[in-house]
Coordinates of C-alpha atoms and ligand atoms in Angstrom, one line a residue:
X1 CA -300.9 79.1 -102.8
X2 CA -297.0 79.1 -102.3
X3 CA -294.9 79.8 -106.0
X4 CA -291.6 78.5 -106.0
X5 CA -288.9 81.0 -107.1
X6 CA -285.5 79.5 -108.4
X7 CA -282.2 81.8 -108.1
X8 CA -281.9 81.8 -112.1
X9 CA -285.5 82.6 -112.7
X10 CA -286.0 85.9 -113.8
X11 CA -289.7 85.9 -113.8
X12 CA -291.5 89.0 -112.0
X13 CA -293.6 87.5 -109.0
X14 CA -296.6 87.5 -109.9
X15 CA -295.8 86.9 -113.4
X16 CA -296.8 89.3 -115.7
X17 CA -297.6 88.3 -119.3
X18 CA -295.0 89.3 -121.4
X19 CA -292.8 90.6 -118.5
X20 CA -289.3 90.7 -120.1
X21 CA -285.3 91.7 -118.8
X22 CA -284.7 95.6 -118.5
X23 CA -283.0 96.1 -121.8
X24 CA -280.4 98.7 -121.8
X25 CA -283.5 101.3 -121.6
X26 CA -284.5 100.0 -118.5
X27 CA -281.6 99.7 -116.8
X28 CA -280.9 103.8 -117.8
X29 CA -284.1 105.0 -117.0
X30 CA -283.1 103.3 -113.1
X31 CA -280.2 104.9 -113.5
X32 CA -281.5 108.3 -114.3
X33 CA -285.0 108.3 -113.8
X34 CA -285.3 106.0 -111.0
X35 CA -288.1 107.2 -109.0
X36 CA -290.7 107.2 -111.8
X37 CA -289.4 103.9 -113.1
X38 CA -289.7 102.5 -109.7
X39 CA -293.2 103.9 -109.7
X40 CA -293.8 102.7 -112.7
X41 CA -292.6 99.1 -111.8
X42 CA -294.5 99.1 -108.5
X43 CA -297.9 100.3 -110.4
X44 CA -297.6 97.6 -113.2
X45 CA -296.9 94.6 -110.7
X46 CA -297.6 95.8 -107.0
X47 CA -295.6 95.4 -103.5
X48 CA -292.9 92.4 -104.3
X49 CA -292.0 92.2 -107.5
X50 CA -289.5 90.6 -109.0
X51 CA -286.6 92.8 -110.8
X52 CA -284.7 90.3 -113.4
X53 CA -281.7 92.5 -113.4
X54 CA -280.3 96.5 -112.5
X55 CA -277.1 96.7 -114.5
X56 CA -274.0 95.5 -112.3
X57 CA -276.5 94.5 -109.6
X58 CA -277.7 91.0 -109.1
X59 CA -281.4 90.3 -109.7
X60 CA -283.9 90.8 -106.6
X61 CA -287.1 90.7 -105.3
X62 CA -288.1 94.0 -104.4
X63 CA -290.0 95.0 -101.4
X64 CA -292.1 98.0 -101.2
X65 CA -295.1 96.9 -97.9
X66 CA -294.2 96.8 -94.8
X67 CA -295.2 93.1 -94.5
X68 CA -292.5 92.3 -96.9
X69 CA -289.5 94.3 -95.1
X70 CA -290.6 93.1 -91.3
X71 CA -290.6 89.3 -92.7
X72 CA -287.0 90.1 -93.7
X73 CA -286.1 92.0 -91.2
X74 CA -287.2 89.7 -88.3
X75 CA -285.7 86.6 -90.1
X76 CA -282.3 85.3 -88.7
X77 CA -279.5 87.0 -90.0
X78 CA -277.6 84.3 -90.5
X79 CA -280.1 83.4 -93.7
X80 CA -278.7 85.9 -95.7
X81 CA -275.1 86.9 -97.2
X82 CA -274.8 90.4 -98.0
X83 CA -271.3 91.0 -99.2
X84 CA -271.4 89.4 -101.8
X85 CA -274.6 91.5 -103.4
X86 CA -272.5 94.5 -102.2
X87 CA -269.5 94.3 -104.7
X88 CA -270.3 97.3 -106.8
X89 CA -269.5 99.3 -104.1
X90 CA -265.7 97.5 -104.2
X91 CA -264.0 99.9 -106.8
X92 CA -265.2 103.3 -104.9
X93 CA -264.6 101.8 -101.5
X94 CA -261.9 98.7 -101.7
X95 CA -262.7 95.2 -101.1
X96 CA -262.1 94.6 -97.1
X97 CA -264.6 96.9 -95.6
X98 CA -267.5 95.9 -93.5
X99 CA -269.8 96.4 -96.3
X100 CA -267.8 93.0 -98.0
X101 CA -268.4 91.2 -94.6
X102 CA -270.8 88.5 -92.9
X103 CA -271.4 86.4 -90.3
X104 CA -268.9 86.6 -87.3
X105 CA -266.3 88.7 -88.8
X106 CA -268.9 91.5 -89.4
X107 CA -270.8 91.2 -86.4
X108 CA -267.1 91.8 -84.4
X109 CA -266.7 94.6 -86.9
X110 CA -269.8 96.3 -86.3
X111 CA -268.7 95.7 -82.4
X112 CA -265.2 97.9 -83.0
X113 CA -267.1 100.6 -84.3
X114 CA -269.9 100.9 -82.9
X115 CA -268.9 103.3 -79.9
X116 CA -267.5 105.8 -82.1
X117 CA -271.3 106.8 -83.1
X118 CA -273.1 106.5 -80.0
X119 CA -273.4 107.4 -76.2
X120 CA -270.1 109.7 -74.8
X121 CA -268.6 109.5 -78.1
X122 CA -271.6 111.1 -79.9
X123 CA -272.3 113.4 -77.3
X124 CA -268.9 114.9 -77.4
X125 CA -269.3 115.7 -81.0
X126 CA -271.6 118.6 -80.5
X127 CA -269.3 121.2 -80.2
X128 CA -267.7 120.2 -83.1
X129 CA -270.2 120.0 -85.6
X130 CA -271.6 123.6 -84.0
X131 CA -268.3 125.0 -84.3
X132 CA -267.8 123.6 -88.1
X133 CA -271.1 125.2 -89.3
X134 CA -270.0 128.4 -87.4
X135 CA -267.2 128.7 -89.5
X136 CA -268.9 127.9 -92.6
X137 CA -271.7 130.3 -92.2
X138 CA -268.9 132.9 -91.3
X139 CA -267.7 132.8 -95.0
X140 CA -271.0 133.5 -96.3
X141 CA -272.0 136.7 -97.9
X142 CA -275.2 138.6 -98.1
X143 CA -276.7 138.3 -101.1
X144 CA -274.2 136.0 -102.3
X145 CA -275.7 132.7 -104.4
X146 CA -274.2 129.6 -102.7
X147 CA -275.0 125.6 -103.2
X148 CA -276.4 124.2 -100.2
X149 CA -275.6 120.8 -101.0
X150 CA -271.7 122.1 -101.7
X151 CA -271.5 124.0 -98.1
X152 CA -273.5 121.1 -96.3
X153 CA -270.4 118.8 -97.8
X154 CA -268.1 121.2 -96.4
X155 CA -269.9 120.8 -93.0
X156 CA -270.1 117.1 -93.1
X157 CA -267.0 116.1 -94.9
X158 CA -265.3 118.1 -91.8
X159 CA -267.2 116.8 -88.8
X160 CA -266.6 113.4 -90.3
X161 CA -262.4 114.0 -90.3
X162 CA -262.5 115.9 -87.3
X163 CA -264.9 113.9 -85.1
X164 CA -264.5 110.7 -86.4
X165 CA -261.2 110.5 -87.4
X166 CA -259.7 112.9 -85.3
X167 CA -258.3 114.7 -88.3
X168 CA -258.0 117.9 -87.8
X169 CA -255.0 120.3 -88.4
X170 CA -252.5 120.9 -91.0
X171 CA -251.0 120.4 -94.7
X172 CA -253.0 116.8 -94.7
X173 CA -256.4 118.1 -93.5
X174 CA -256.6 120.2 -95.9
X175 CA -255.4 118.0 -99.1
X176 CA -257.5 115.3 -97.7
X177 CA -260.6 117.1 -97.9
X178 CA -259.9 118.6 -101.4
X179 CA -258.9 115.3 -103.0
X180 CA -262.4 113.6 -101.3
X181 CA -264.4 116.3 -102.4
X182 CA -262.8 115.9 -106.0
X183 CA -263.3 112.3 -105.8
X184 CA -266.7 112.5 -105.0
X185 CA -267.8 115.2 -107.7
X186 CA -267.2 113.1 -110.2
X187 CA -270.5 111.8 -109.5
X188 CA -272.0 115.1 -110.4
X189 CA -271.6 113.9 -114.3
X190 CA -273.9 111.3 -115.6
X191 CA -270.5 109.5 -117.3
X192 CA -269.1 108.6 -114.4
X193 CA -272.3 107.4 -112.6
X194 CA -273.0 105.7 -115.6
X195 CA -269.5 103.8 -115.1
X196 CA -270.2 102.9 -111.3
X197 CA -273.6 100.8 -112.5
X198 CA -272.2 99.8 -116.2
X199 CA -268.9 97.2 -115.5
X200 CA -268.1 96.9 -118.6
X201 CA -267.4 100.9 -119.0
X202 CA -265.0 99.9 -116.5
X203 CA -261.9 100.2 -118.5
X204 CA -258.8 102.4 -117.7
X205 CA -257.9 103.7 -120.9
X206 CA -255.7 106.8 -119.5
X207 CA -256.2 109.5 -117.1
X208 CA -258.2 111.0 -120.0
X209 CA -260.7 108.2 -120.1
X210 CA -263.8 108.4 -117.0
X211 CA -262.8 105.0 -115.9
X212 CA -259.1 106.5 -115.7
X213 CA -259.6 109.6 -114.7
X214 CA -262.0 107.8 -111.4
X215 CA -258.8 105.3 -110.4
X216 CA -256.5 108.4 -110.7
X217 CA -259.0 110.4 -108.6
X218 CA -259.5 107.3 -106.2
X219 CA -255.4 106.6 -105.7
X220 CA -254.9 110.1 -105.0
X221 CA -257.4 109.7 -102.0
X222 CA -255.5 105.8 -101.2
X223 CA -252.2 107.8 -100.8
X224 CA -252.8 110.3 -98.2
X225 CA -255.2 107.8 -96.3
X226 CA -251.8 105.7 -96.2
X227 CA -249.6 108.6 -95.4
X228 CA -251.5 109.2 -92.4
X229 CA -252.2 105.4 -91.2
X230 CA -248.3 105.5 -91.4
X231 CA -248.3 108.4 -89.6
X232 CA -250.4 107.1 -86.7
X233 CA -248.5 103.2 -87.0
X234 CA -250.1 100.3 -84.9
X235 CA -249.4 101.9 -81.1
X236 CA -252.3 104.5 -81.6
X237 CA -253.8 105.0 -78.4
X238 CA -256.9 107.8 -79.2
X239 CA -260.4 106.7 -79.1
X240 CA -261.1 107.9 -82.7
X241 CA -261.9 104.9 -85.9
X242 CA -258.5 105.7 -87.4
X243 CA -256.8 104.9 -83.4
X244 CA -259.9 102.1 -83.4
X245 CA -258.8 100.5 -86.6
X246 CA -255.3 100.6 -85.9
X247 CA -254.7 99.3 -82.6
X248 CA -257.6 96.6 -83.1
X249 CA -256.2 92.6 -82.9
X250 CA -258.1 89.3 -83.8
X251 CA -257.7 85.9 -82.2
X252 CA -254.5 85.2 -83.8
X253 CA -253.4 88.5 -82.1
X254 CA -253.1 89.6 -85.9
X255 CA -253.7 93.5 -86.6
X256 CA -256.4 94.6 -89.7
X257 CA -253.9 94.7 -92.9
X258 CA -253.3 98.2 -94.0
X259 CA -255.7 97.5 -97.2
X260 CA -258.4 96.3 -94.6
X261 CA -258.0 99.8 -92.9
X262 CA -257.9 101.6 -96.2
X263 CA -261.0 100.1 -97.7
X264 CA -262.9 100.9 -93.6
X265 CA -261.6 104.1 -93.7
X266 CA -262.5 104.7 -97.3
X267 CA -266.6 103.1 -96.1
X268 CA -266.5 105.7 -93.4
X269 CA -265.5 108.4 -95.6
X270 CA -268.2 107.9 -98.2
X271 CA -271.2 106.7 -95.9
X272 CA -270.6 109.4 -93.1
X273 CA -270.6 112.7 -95.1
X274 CA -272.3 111.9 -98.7
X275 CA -275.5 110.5 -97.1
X276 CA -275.5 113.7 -94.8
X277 CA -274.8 115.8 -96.8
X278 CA -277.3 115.8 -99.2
X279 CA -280.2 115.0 -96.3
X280 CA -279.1 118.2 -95.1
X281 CA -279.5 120.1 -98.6
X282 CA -283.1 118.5 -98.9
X283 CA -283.8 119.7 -95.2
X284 CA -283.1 123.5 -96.1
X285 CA -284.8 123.3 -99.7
X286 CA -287.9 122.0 -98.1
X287 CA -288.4 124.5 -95.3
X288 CA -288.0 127.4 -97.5
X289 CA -290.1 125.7 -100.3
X290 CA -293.0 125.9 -97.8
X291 CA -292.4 128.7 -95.2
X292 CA -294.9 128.0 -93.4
X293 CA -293.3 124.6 -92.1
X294 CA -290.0 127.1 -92.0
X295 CA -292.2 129.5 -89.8
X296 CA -293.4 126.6 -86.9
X297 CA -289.7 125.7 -86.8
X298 CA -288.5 129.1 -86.1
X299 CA -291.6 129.1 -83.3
X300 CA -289.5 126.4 -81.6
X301 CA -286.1 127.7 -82.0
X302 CA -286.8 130.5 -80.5
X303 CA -287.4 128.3 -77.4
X304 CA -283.1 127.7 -77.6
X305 CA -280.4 129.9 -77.2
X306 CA -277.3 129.4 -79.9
X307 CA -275.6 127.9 -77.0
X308 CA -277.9 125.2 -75.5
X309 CA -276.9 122.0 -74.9
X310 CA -276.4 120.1 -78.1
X311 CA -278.9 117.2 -76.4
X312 CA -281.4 119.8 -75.4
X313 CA -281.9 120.8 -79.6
X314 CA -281.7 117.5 -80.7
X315 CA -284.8 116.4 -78.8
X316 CA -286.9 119.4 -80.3
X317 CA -289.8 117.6 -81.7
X318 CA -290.8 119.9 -84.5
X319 CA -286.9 120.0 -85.3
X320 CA -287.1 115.9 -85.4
X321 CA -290.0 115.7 -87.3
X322 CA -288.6 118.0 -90.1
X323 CA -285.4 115.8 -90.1
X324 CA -287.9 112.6 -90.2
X325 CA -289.8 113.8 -93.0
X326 CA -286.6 114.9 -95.3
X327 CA -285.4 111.4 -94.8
X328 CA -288.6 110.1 -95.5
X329 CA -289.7 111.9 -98.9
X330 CA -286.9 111.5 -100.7
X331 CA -284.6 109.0 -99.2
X332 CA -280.7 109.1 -100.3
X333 CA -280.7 105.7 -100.7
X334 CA -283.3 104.2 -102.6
X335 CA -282.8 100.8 -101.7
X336 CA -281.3 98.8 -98.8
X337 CA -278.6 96.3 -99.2
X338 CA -279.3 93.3 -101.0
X339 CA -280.1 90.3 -98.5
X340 CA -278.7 87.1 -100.9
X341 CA -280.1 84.0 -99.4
X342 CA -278.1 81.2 -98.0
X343 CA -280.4 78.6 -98.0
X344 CA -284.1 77.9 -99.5
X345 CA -286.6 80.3 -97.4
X346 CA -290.7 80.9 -97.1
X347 CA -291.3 84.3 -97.5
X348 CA -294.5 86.1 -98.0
X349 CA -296.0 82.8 -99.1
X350 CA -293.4 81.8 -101.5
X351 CA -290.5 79.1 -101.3
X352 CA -287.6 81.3 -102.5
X353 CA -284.7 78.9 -103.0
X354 CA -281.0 79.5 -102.6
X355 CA -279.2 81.9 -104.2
X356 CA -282.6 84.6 -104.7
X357 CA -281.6 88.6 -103.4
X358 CA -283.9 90.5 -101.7
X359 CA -283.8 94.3 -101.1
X360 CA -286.6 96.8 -99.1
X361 CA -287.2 99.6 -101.6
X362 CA -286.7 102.8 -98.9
X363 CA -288.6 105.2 -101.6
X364 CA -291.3 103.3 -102.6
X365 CA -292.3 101.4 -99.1
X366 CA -291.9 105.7 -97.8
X367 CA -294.9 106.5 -100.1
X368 CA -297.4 103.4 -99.6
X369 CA -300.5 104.8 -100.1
X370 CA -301.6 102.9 -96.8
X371 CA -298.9 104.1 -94.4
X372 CA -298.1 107.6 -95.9
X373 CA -301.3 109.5 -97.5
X374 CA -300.7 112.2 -99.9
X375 CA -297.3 111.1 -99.9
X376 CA -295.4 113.4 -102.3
X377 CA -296.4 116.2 -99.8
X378 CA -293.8 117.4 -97.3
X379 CA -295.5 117.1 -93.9
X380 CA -293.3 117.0 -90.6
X381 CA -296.5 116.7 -88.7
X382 CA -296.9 112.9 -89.9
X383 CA -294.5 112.5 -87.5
X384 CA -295.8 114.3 -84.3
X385 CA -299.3 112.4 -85.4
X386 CA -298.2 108.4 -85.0
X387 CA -294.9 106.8 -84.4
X388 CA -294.3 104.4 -87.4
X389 CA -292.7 101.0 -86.8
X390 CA -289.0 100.0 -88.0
X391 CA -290.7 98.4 -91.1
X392 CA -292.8 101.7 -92.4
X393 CA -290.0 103.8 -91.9
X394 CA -286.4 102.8 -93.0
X395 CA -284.4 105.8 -94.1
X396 CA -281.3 103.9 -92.2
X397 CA -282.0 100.2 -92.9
X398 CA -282.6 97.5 -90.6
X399 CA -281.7 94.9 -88.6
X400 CA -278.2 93.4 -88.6
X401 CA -277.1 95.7 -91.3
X402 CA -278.7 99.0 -89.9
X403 CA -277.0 102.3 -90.5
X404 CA -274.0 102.2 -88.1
X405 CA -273.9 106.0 -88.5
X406 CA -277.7 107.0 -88.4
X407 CA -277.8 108.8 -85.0
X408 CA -274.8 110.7 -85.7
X409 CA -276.5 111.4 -88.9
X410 CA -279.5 112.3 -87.2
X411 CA -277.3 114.4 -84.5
X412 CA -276.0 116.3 -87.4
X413 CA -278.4 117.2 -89.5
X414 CA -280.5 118.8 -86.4
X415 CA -277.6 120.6 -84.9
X416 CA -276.8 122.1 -88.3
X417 CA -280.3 123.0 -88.6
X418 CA -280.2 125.0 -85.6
X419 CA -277.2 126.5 -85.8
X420 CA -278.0 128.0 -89.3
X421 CA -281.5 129.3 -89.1
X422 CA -281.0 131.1 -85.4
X423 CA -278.3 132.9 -87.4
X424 CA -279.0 133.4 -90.5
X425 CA -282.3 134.3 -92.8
X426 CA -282.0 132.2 -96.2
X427 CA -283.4 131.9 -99.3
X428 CA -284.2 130.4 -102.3
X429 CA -282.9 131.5 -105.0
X430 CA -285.3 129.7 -107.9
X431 CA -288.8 129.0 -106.9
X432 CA -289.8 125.7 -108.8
X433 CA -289.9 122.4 -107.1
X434 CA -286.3 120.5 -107.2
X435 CA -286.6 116.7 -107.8
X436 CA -283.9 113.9 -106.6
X437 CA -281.3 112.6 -109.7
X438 CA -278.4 110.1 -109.1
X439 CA -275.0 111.0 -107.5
X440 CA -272.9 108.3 -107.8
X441 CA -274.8 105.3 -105.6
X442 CA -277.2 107.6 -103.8
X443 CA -279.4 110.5 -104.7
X444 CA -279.5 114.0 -104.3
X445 CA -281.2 117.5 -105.0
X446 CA -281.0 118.6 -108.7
X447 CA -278.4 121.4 -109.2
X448 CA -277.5 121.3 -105.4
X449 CA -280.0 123.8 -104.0
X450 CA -278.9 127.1 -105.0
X451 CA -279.6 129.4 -101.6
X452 CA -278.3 133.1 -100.9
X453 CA -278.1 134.7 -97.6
X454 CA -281.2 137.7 -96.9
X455 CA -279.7 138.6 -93.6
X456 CA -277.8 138.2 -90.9
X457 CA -279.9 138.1 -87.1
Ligands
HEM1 C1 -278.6 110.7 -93.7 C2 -277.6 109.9 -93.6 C3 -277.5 108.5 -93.9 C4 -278.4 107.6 -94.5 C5 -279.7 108.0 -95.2 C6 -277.8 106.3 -94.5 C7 -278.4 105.2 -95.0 C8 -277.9 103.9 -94.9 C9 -278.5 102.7 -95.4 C10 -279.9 102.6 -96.1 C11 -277.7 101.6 -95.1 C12 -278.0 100.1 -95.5 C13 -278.7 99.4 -94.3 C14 -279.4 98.1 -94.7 O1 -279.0 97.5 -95.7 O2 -280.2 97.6 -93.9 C15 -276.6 102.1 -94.5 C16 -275.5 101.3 -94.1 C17 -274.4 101.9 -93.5 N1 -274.1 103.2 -93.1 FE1 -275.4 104.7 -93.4 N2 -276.6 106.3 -93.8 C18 -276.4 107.6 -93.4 C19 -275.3 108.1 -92.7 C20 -274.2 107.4 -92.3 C21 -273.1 107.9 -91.5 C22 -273.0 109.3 -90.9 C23 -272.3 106.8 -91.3 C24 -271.0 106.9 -90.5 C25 -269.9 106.6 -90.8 C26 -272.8 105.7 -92.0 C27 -272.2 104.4 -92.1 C28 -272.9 103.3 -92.6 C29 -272.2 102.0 -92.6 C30 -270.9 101.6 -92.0 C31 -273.2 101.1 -93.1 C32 -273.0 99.6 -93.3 C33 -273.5 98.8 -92.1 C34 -273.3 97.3 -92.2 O3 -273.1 96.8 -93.3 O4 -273.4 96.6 -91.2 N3 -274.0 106.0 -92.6 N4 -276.7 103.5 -94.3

């Protein structure tokens, strides 16, 4: 039987008696709470539900089968508008990036910077994510108690300004990666997430207020990404984004606006190191939370010297599979982009009409029952036993709006792997399971993975 779903109806799918809108309790417990109260959502009304409303956010069918995400998936692009289900992100990131693009003008955006995360380009950053964790595990101490999720920022935060953006000496360096990291803590407190998914908390009352404290924060960040597009001006010839951005020219023969570059530079900023960076913390929490997954991996690093050939350790399958699973069991991003449909559109046996969002929940489709058994357990070797299809597993998205960073991600997280553990002997320093809480629009481990150093190889 086909249902027909209208853009302002904010009836669940199935409709549930007495389903009603999140009330300010809802919307929290997403906020804070969100993987039991996606859980809990899933449980009480199944795969594809509807979800009337998540705070600044559009309402949207959510799908958790992968039926539902390879129907959307597979469907012609050109269905759906995304920017305009994207516009939380505009205060933290500016309003001209590729995440408020569609159509053409995305596609060609997607095109310019593309080669900076594949192929040669990703190749040649090897050295200098091996060299960046080098110098990160050189100021450890033995015995000292560190926050992975802090020192994996360090790592990504840099790879992303040196390799990407071919940032990498001096005065501005330095006060760029201070003020980003300062930016971006402000996510640690619940306030300030709270703002991000709460618009009407979004009021500058002062630098003392959260709201005015954030823009403060943000325009710090805005001035010194300015300084150094000034710094660079039009005739930029390298082959990293800033150079990209810069010398770039449409039809008209018109160069991107300086706020166009601003809010892309901003988007590569926040999506190429947060994302990483807490991936990265999850990866060492969850080999020393079960040493003997730690214990096969150092089986096949021993197989590498510190010095092999970045490619060579990034094809280690055991090495993969951890990385797979991380991404996997607790995915950074819960949720996909909003696809907003253009036009009406049968899906999964409804007539969805114009105007209806949809989104693939990452968590909840990574723990079906029928692709993932005994989900909550960390199990590389799910991984080495079946390939699963772009629609199971979707840490990075799909189709015309998948990850643009995801291999570099992927390069990273496996070369920073490597280049720790051959080094260095780690270790927890509390012993109870850490869960996922917000950071800003993503998640990450509770209180950052506190580690200390056992000794030195
Ligand atoms: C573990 C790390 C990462 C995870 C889990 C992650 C996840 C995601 C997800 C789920 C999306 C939305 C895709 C969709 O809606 O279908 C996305 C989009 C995006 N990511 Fe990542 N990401 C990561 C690292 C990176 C890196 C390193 C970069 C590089 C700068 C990056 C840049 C982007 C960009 C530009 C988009 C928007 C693509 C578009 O709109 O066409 N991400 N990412």
């Amino acid at each position: 039987m086909t249902a027909t779903i209208e853009a302002k109806q904010t009836q669940k799918l199935a409709l549930p008696q007495g389903f009603k809108r999140y009330g300010l309790q809802g919307t929290l417990n997403l906020i804070f709470r969100p993987l039991p109260s996606l859980e809990g959502y899933r449980d009480r009304y199944g795969d594809i539900y509807y979800s009337p409303t998540f705070a600044g956010f559009p309402p949207f069918i959510v799908i958790s089968n992968a039926e539902g995400v390879e129907a959307l998936f597979t469907a012609d692009p050109e269905l759906f508008d995304t920017a305009s289900s994207n516009t939380s992100f505009i205060p933290l990131l500016g309003n001209q990036s590729i995440l408020q693009l569609d159509g053409e003008p995305h596609k060609k955006r997607r095109k310019l910077l593309m080669p900076s995360f594949h192929g040669q380009r990703l190749q040649s950053y090897g050295e200098i994510i091996t060299n960046i964790t080098q110098s990160v595990i050189n100021g450890w101490q033995k015995d000292n108690v560190f926050s992975m999720r802090k020192a994996s920022q360090e790592i990504t935060l840099s790879v992303i300004l040196q390799a990407v953006f071919g940032i990498s000496k001096g005065d501005q360096y330095q006060s760029l990666k201070e003020q980003l990291g300062n930016y971006l803590d402000l996510f640690n407190s619940p306030i300030y997430t709270t703002t991000l998914f709460l618009s009407f908390l979004q009021k500058n009352w002062g630098r003392w207020s959260p709201w005015g404290n954030f823009i403060y924060q943000r325009n710090k960040v805005y001035e010194l990404l300015s300084q150094e597009i000034d710094k660079r001006g039009t005739g930029t010839e390298g082959e990293d984004i800033l150079s990209l951005l810069l010398s770039a020219i449409d039809e008209e023969g018109e160069h991107l606006s300086k706020n166009e570059v601003m809010s892309e530079l901003m988007t590569m900023l926040f999506a190429g190191h947060e994302t990483t960076a807490s991936s990265l913390a999850w990866a060492f929490y969850w080999l020393h939370f079960h040493p003997e997954i730690y214990h096969n991996l150092k089986d096949e690093l021993d197989t590498i010297n510190v010095d092999s050939d970045p490619m060579e350790i990034a094809k280690l399958p055991y090495l993969s599979a951890v990385v797979s699973e991380t991404l996997r069991i607790y995915p950074i991003a819960l949720f996909t982009f909003s696809r907003t449909l253009k036009t009406s559109w049968e899906f999964m046996g409804y007539s969805l009409e114009k105007g209806i969002s949809l989104a693939p929940c990452i968590y909840l489709l990574h723990h079906h029952p029928d692709i993932y058994p005994n989900s909550k357990q960390f199990k590389p070797e799910r991984f080495l036993d079946r390939q699963f299809s772009p629609y199971e597993y979707i840490p990075f998205g799909g189709s015309n709006r998948r990850c643009l960073g995801y291999a570099l991600a992927l390069y990273e997280m496996k070369l920073v792997l490597a280049t720790v553990l051959k080094q260095v002997d780690l270790k927890l320093v509390n012993s109870q399971p850490i869960l996922p809480v917000r950071r800003g629009f993503t998640t990450s481990p509770q209180g950052g993975v506190k580690m200390q150093v056992s000794n030195f190889k």
